[in-house]
Coordinates of C-alpha atoms and ligand atoms in Angstrom, one line a residue:
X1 CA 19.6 16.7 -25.9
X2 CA 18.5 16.3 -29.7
X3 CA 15.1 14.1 -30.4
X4 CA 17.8 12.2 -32.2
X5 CA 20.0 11.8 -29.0
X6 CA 16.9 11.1 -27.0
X7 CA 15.6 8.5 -30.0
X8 CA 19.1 6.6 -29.3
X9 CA 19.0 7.5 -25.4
X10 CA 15.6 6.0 -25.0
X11 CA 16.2 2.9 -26.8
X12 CA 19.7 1.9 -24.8
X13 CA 17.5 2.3 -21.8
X14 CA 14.9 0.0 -22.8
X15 CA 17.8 -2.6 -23.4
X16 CA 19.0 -1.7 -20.3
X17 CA 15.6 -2.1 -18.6
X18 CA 14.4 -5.0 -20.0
X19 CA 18.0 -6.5 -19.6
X20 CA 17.5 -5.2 -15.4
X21 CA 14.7 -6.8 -14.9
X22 CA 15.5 -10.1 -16.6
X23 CA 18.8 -10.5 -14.1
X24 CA 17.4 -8.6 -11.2
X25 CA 17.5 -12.0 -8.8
X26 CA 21.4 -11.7 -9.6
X27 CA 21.0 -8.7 -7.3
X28 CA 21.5 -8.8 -3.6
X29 CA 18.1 -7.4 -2.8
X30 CA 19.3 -5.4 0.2
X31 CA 22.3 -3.2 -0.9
X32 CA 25.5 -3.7 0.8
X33 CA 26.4 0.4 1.7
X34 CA 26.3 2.5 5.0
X35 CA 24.7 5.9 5.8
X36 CA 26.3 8.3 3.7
X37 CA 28.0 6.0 0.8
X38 CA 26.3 7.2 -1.8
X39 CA 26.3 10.9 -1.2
X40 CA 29.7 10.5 -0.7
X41 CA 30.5 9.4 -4.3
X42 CA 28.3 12.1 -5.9
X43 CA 29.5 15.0 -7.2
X44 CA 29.7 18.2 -4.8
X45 CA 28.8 21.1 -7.6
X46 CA 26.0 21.1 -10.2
X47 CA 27.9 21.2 -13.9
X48 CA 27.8 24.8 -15.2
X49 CA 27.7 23.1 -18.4
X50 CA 25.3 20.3 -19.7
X51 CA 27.2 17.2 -19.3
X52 CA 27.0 13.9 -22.2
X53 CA 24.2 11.6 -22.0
X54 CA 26.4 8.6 -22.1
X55 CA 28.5 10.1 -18.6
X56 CA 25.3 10.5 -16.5
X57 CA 24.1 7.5 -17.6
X58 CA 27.5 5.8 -16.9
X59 CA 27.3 7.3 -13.1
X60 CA 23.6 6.2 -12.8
X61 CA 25.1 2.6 -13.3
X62 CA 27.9 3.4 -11.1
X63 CA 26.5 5.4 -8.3
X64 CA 23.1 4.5 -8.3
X65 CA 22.6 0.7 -8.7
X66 CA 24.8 0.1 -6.3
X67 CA 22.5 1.9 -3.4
X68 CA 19.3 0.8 -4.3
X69 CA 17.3 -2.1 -2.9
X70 CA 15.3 -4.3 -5.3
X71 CA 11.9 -4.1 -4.1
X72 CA 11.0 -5.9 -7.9
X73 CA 13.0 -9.2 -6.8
X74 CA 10.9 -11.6 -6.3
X75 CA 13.1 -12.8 -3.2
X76 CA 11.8 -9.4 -1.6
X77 CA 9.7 -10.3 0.8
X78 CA 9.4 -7.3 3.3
X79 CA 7.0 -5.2 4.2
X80 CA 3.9 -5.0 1.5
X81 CA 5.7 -5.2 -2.8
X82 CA 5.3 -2.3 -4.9
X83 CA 4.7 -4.8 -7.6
X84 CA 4.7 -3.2 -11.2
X85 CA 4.7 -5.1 -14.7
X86 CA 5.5 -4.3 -18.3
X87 CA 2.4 -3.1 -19.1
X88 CA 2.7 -0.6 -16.2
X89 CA 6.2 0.9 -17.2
X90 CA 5.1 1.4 -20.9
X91 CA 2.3 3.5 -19.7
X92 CA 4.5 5.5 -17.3
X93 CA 6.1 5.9 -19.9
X94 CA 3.7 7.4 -22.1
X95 CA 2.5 9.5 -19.5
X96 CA 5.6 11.1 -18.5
X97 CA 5.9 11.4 -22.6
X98 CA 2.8 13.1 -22.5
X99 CA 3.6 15.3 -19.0
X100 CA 0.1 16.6 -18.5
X101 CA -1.3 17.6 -15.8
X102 CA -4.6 16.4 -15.5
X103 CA -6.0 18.8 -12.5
X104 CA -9.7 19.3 -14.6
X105 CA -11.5 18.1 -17.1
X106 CA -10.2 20.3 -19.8
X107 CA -6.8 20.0 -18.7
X108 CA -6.7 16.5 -20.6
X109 CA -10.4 15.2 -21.2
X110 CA -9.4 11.6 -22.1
X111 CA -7.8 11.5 -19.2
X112 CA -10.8 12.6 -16.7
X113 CA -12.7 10.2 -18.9
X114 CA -10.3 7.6 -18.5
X115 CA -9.9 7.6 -15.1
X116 CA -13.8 7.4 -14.5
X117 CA -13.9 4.5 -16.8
X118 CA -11.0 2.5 -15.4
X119 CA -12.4 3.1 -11.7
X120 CA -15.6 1.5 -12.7
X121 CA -13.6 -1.2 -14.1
X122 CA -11.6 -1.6 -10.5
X123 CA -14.8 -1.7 -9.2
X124 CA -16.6 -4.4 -10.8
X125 CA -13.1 -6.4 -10.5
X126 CA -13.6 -6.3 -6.7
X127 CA -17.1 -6.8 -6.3
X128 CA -17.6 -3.7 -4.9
X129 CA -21.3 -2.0 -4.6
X130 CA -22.4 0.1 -7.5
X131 CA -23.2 2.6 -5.4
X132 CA -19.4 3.4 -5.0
X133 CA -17.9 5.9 -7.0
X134 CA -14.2 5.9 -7.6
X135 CA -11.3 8.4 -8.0
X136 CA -7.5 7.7 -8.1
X137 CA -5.2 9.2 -5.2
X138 CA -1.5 9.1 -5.1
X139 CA -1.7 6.8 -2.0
X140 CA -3.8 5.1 0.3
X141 CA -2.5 7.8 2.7
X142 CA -4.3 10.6 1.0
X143 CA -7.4 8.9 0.5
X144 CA -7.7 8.0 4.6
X145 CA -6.8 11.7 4.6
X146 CA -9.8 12.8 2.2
X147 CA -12.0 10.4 4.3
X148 CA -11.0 12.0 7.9
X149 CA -11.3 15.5 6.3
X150 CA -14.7 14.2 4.6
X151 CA -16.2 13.4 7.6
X152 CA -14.6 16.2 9.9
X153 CA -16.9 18.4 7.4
X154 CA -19.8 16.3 7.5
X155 CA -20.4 16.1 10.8
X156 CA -19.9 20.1 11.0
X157 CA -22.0 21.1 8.3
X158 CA -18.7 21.8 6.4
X159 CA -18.0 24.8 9.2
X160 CA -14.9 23.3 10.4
X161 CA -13.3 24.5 6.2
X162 CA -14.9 27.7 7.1
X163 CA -13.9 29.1 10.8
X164 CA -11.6 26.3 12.0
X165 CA -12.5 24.2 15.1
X166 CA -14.8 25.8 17.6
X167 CA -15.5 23.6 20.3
X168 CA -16.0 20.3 18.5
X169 CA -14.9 17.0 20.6
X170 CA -14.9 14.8 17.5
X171 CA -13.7 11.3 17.8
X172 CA -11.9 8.9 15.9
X173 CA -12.0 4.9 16.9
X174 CA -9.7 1.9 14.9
X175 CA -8.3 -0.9 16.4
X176 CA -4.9 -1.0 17.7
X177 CA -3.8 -3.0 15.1
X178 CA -4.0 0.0 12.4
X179 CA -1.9 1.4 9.9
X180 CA 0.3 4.3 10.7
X181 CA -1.9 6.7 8.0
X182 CA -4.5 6.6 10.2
X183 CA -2.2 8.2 13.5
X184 CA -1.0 11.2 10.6
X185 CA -4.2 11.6 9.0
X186 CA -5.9 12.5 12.9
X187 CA -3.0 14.6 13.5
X188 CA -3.1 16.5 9.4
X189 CA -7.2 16.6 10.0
X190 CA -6.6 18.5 12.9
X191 CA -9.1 16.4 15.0
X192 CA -6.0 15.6 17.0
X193 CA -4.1 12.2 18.0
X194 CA -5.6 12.1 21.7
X195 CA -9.2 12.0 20.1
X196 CA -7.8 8.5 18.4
X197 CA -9.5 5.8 20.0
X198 CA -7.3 2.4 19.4
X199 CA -10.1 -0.3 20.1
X200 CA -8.3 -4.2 21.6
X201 CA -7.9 -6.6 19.1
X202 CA -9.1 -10.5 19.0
X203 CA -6.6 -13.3 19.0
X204 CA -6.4 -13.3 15.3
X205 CA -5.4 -9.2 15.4
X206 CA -9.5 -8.3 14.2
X207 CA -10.9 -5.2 16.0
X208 CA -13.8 -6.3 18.4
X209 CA -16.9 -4.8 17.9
X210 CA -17.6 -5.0 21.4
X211 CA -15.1 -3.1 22.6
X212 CA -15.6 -0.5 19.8
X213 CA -19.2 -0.3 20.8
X214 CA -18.5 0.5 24.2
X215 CA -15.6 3.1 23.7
X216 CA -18.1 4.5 21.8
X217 CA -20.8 4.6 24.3
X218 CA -18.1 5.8 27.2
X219 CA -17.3 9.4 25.3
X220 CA -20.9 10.0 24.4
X221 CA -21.3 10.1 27.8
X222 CA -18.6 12.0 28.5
X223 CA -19.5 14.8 26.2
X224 CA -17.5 13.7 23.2
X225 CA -18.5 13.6 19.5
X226 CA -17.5 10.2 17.9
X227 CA -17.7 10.8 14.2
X228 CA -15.8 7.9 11.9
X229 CA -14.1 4.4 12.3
X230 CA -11.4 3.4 10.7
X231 CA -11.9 -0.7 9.9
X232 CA -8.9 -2.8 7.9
X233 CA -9.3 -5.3 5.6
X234 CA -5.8 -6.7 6.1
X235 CA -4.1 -5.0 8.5
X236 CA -0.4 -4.5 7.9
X237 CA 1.1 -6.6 10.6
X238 CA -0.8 -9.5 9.7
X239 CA -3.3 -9.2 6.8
X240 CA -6.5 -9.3 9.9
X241 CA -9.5 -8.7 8.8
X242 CA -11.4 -6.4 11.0
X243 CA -15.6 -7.5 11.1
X244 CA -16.5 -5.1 8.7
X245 CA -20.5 -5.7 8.7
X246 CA -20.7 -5.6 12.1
X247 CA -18.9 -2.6 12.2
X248 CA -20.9 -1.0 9.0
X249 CA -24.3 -1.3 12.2
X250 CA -22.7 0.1 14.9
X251 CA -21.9 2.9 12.6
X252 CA -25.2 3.3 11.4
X253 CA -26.6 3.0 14.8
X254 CA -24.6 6.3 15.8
X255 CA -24.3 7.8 12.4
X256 CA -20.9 7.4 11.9
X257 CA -18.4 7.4 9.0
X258 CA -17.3 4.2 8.5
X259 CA -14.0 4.3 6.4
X260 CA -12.4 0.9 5.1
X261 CA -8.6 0.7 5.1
X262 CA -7.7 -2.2 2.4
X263 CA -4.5 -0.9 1.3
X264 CA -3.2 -3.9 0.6
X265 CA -5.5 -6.6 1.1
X266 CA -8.2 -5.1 -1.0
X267 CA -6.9 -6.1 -4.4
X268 CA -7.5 -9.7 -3.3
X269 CA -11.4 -9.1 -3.6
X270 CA -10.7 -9.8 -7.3
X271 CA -10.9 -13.7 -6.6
X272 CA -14.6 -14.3 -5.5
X273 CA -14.2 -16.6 -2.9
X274 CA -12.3 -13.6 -1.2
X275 CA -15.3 -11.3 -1.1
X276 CA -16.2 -12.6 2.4
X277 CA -13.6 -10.1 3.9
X278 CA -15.8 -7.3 2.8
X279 CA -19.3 -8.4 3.9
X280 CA -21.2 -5.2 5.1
X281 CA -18.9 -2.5 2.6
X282 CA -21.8 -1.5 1.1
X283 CA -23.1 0.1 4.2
X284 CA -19.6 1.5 4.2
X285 CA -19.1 5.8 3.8
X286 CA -15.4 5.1 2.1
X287 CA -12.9 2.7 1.0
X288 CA -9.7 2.7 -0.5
X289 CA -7.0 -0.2 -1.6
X290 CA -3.9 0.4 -3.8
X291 CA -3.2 -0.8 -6.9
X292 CA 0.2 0.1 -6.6
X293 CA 1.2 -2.5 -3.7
X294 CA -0.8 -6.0 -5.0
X295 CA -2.1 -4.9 -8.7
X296 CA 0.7 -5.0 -11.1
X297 CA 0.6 -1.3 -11.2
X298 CA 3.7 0.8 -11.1
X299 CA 3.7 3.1 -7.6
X300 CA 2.0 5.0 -7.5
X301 CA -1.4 4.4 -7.6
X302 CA -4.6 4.0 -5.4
X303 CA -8.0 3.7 -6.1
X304 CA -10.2 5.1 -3.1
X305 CA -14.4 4.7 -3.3
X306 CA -16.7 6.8 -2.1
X307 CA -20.9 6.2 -1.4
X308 CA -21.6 9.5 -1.5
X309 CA -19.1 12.0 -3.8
X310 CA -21.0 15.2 -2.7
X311 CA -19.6 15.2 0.4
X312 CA -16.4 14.5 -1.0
X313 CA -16.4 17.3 -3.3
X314 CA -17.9 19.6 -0.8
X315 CA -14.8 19.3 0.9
X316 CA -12.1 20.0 -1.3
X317 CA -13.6 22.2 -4.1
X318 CA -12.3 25.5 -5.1
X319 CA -13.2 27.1 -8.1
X320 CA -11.4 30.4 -8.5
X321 CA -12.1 32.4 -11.6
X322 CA -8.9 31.3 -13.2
X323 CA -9.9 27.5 -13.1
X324 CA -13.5 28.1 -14.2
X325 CA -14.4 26.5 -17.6
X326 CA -17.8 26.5 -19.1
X327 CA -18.2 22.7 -19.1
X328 CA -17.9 22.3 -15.3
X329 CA -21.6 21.1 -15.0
X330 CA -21.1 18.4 -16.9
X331 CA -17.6 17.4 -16.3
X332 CA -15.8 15.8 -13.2
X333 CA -12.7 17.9 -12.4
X334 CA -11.4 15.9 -10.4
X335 CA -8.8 18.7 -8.4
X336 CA -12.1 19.0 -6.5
X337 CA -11.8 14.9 -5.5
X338 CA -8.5 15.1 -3.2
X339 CA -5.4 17.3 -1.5
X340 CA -3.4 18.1 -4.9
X341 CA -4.1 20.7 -7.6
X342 CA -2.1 19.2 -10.2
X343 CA -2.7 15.5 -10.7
X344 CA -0.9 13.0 -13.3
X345 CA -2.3 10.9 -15.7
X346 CA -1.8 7.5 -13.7
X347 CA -5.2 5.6 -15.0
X348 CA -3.8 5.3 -18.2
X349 CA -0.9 2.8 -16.7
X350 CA -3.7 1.1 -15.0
X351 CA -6.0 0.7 -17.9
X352 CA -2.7 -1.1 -19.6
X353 CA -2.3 -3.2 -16.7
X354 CA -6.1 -4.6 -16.8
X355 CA -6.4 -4.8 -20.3
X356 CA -2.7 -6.8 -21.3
X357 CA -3.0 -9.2 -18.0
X358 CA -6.9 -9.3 -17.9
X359 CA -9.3 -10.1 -14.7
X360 CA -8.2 -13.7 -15.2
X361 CA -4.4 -13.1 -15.3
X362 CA -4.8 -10.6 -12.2
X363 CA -6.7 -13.6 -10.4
X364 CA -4.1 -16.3 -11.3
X365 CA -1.8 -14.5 -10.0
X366 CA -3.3 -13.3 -6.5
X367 CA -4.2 -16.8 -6.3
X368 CA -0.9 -18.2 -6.7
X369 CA 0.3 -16.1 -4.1
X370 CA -2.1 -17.0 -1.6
X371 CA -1.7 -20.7 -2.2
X372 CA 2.2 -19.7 -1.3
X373 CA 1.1 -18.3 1.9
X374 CA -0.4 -21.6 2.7
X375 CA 2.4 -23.1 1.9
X376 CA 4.9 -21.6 4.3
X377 CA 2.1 -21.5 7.1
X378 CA 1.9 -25.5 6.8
X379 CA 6.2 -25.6 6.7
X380 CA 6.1 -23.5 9.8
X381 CA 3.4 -25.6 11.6
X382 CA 4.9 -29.1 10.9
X383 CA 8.3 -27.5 12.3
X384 CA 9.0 -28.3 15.9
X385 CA 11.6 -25.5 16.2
X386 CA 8.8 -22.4 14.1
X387 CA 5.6 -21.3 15.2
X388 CA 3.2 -19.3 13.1
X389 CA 2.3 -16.4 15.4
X390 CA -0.7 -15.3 13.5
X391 CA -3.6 -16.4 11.1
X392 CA -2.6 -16.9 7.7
X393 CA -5.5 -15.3 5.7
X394 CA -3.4 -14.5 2.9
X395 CA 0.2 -14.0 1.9
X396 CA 1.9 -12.7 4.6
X397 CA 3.0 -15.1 6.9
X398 CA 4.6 -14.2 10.5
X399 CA 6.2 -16.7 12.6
X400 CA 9.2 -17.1 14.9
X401 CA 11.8 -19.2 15.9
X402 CA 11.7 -21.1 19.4
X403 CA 14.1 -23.6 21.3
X404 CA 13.4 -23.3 25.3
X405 CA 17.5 -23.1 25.3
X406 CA 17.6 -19.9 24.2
X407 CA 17.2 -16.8 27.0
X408 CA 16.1 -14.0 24.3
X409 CA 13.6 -15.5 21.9
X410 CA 13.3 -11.9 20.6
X411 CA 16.9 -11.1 20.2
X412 CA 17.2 -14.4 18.8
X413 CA 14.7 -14.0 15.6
X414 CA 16.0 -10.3 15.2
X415 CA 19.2 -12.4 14.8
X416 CA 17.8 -14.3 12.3
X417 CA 16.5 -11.6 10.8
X418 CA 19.2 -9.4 10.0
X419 CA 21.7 -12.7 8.9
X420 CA 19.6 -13.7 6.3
X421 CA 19.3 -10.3 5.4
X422 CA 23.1 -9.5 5.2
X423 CA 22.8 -12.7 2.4
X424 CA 21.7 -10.1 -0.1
X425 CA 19.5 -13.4 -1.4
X426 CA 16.3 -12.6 1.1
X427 CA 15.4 -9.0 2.3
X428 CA 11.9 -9.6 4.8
X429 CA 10.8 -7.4 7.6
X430 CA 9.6 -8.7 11.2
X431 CA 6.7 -7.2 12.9
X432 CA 5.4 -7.1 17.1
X433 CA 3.1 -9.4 17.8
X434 CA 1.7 -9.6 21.7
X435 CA 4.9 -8.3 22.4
X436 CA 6.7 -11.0 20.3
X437 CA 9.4 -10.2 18.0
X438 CA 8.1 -11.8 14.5
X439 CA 9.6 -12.0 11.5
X440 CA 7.3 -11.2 8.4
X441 CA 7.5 -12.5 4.8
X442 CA 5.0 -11.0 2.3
X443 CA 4.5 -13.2 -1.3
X444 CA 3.0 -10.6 -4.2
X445 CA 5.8 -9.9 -6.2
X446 CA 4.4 -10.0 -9.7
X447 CA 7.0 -12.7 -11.0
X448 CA 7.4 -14.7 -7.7
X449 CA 7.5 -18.6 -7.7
X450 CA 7.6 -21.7 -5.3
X451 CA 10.8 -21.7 -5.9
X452 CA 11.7 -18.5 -4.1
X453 CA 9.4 -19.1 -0.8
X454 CA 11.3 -22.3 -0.6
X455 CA 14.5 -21.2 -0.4
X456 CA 13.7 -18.6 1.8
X457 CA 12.2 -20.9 4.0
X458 CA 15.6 -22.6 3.8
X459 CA 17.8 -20.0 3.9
X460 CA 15.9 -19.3 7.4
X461 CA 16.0 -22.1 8.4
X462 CA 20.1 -22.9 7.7
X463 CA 20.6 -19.5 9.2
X464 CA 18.7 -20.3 12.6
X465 CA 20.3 -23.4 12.9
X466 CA 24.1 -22.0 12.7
X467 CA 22.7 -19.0 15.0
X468 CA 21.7 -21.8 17.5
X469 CA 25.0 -23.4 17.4
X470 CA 27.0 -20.3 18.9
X471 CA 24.5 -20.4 21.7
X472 CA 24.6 -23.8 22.4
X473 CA 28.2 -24.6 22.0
Ligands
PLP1 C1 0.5 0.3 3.0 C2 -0.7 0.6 3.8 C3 -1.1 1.9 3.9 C4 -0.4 3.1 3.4 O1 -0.3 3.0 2.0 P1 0.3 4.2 1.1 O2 -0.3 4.1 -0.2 O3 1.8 4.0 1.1 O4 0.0 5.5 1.8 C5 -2.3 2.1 4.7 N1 -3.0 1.1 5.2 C6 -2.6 -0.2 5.1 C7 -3.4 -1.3 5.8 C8 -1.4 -0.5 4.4 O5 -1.0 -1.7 4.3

């Protein structure tokens, strides 16, 4: 390709892009195709010869589109969004014009700059302590990662990077309503998933300090070394939020990391009358949230905190002779801050995001989405035939359908479930709750609207009804 082809290229994909996401409600959100659909149309040999723009663009259309599932529609409603924006795709796209790879300082020093800058920014937008220091990860994943690894090394005067375990009996405790990165980080940390402690949960899905307390106390006695807890601020289930203060003292009380999983539900410490989800993270070792799910920001994208970065970098530093610069004094390189050697550039498409929507904008629009999740929980209440089978603390509601008439309640939602799905005009998730099959609709797509809640709400609602009528007929 010519700079002149790609000048021409690059424009009819803009059109193309900006055209997409104009129409993308005219998608279904969940693609129509089967295992193997795709692969099956796609060609079985890579060209020998470079093939015309304008063909593999064609095919992209052709091939593609038709397999992918439109997690920017704002009738997507499953799991937790990926929610991106126009200033976030403009600076992807200048960072993928740029390609660097910003592993140290010298390696791109606005960039190392930058991403110092814009993590002070996050963390003034979420109240967070000034004592944190920030640093961007590819996901929220890594960062629970770093913190596991952070504290493995901590608590073994960084031996355990030097000789591998010995004898250590380090333990792990989180509630048993955690996220899955938790079970894989144990398990990548080498600490092991039997030394996992999953503490009981309250009725509103919060880990119970009590019961983490006395886990605790049960392997000290039995010659184990506890070492972190994992708390969530929204948990991914149901947006709980675990009692993070009271959890910050018990870790103190027995020196402990005290990590903070806010993946999601961090981003809504932006709004002010949120901040009472994170009372006590101050006294907090680690937190991370991402960006990349509730911030506008392209994936990917997280921003994890740290009290104290010594420890951090202690961890994962490596300085062989070929990486040496004579600026490293004065310099974060921030290879030293994670897993990866090679890092991109993503707090430039952050620093876009902030600056073009601003605090305010980002607020409105977390706001709005909450107010939606009230909306739906009060629906569901007033409903003699729903139930709301969890606290509604933000936008993600989970509820079920019930009718005594029905044998299978479970069955019956999953029915629900996948028919509305099969619409193509909703795509939600469901979730387990006490052992009660629930479905799940999360509200933070960037450009939803009333509108969309409400006729998912009565696109559920027609669809349970005609379910009910082949049972009852
Ligand atoms: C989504 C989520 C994660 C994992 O996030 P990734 O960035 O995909 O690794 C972890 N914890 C919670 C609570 C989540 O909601």
């Amino acid at each position: 390709m010519t700079n002149e082809e790609f000048r021409k290229y690059a424009h009819e994909l803009v059109d193309w892009m900006a055209d997409y996401m104009d129409n993308v409600e005219d998608y279904p959100v969940l693609p129509d195709v089967k295992p193997g659909d795709i692969l099956k149309t796609l060609a079985d040999k890579p060209p020998q010869e470079g093939e015309s723009f304008d063909k593999i663009f064609k095919d992209f259309k052709e091939q593609i589109m038709p397999g992918m599932t439109h997690w920017e529609s704002p009738n997507f409603m499953a799991y937790f969004p990926a929610n991106k924006s126009y200033p976030s795709i403009l600076g992807e796209m200048l960072m993928s014009t740029l390609g660097a790879q910003c592993m140290i300082w010298l390696t791109s020093p606005a960039a190392a700059e930058l991403e110092e800058h814009v993590m002070n920014w996050m963390r003034d937008i979420l109240g967070l302590p000034d004592s944190f220091t920030g640093v961007i990860q590819d996901t929220a994943s890594t960062a629970t990662l770093c913190a596991l690894l952070t504290a493995r090394e901590k608590y073994s005067n960084f031996k355990i990077n030097e000789r591998g375990f010995e004898n250590e009996r380090f333990t792990i405790y989180t509630s048993e309503q955690i996220h899955s990165s938790i079970d894989k980080a144990v398990k990548i940390a080498g600490i092991g998933e039997s030394s996992l402690r999953k503490v009981p949960v309250d009725d509103a899905f919060a880990m119970r300090a009590d019961a983490l307390e006395s886990t605790i106390l049960e392997d000290i006695k039995h010659g184990y070394q506890p070492i972190c807890v994992v708390s969530a601020i929204g948990t991914t289930s149901t947006t709980a939020i675990d009692p993070i203060k009271t959890i910050s003292d018990i870790c103190i009380k027995y020196k402990l990391w005290h990590h903070v999983d806010a993946a999601y539900a961090g981003i809504a410490l932006a709004l002010p009358e949120m901040r009472w989800m994170a009372e006590g993270v101050q006294l907090a070792d680690s937190f991370v949230t991402n960006p990349h799910k509730w911030m506008f920001t392209n994936f990917d994208c997280t921003a994890y905190f740290v009290k104290d970065p010594v420890n951090l970098v202690n961890t994962f530093s490596i300085t062989p002779d070929y990486l040496k610069t004579s600026v490293d004094h004065e310099v974060k390189n921030y290879r030293d801050w994670g897993v990866p050697l090679g890092r991109r550039f993503r707090a430039l498409k952050l620093w876009f995001v902030i600056r073009e929507i601003g605090v305010n904008g980002i607020r409105e629009k977390l706001q709005k989405h909450i107010d939606l999740g009230k909306w739906l929980s009060i629906q569901v209440n007033k409903h003699n035939k729903f139930e709301l089978l969890a606290p509604v603390v933000l936008n993600t509601v989970c509820f079920r359908y019930i009718n005594s008439e029905i044998p299978d309640l479970d069955v019956f939602n999953e029915k629900i479930m996948n028919t509305v799905n099969k619409t193509g005009q909703l795509f939600f998730t469901q979730t387990k709750l006490k052992g009660r099959f629930s479905l799940r609709l999360a509200f933070g797509n960037t450009n939803l609207e009333q509108k969309h809640v409400e006729n998912a709400w009565k696109l559920i609602q027609e669809k349970a009804l005609e379910l009910e009528q082949d049972y009852t007929t």
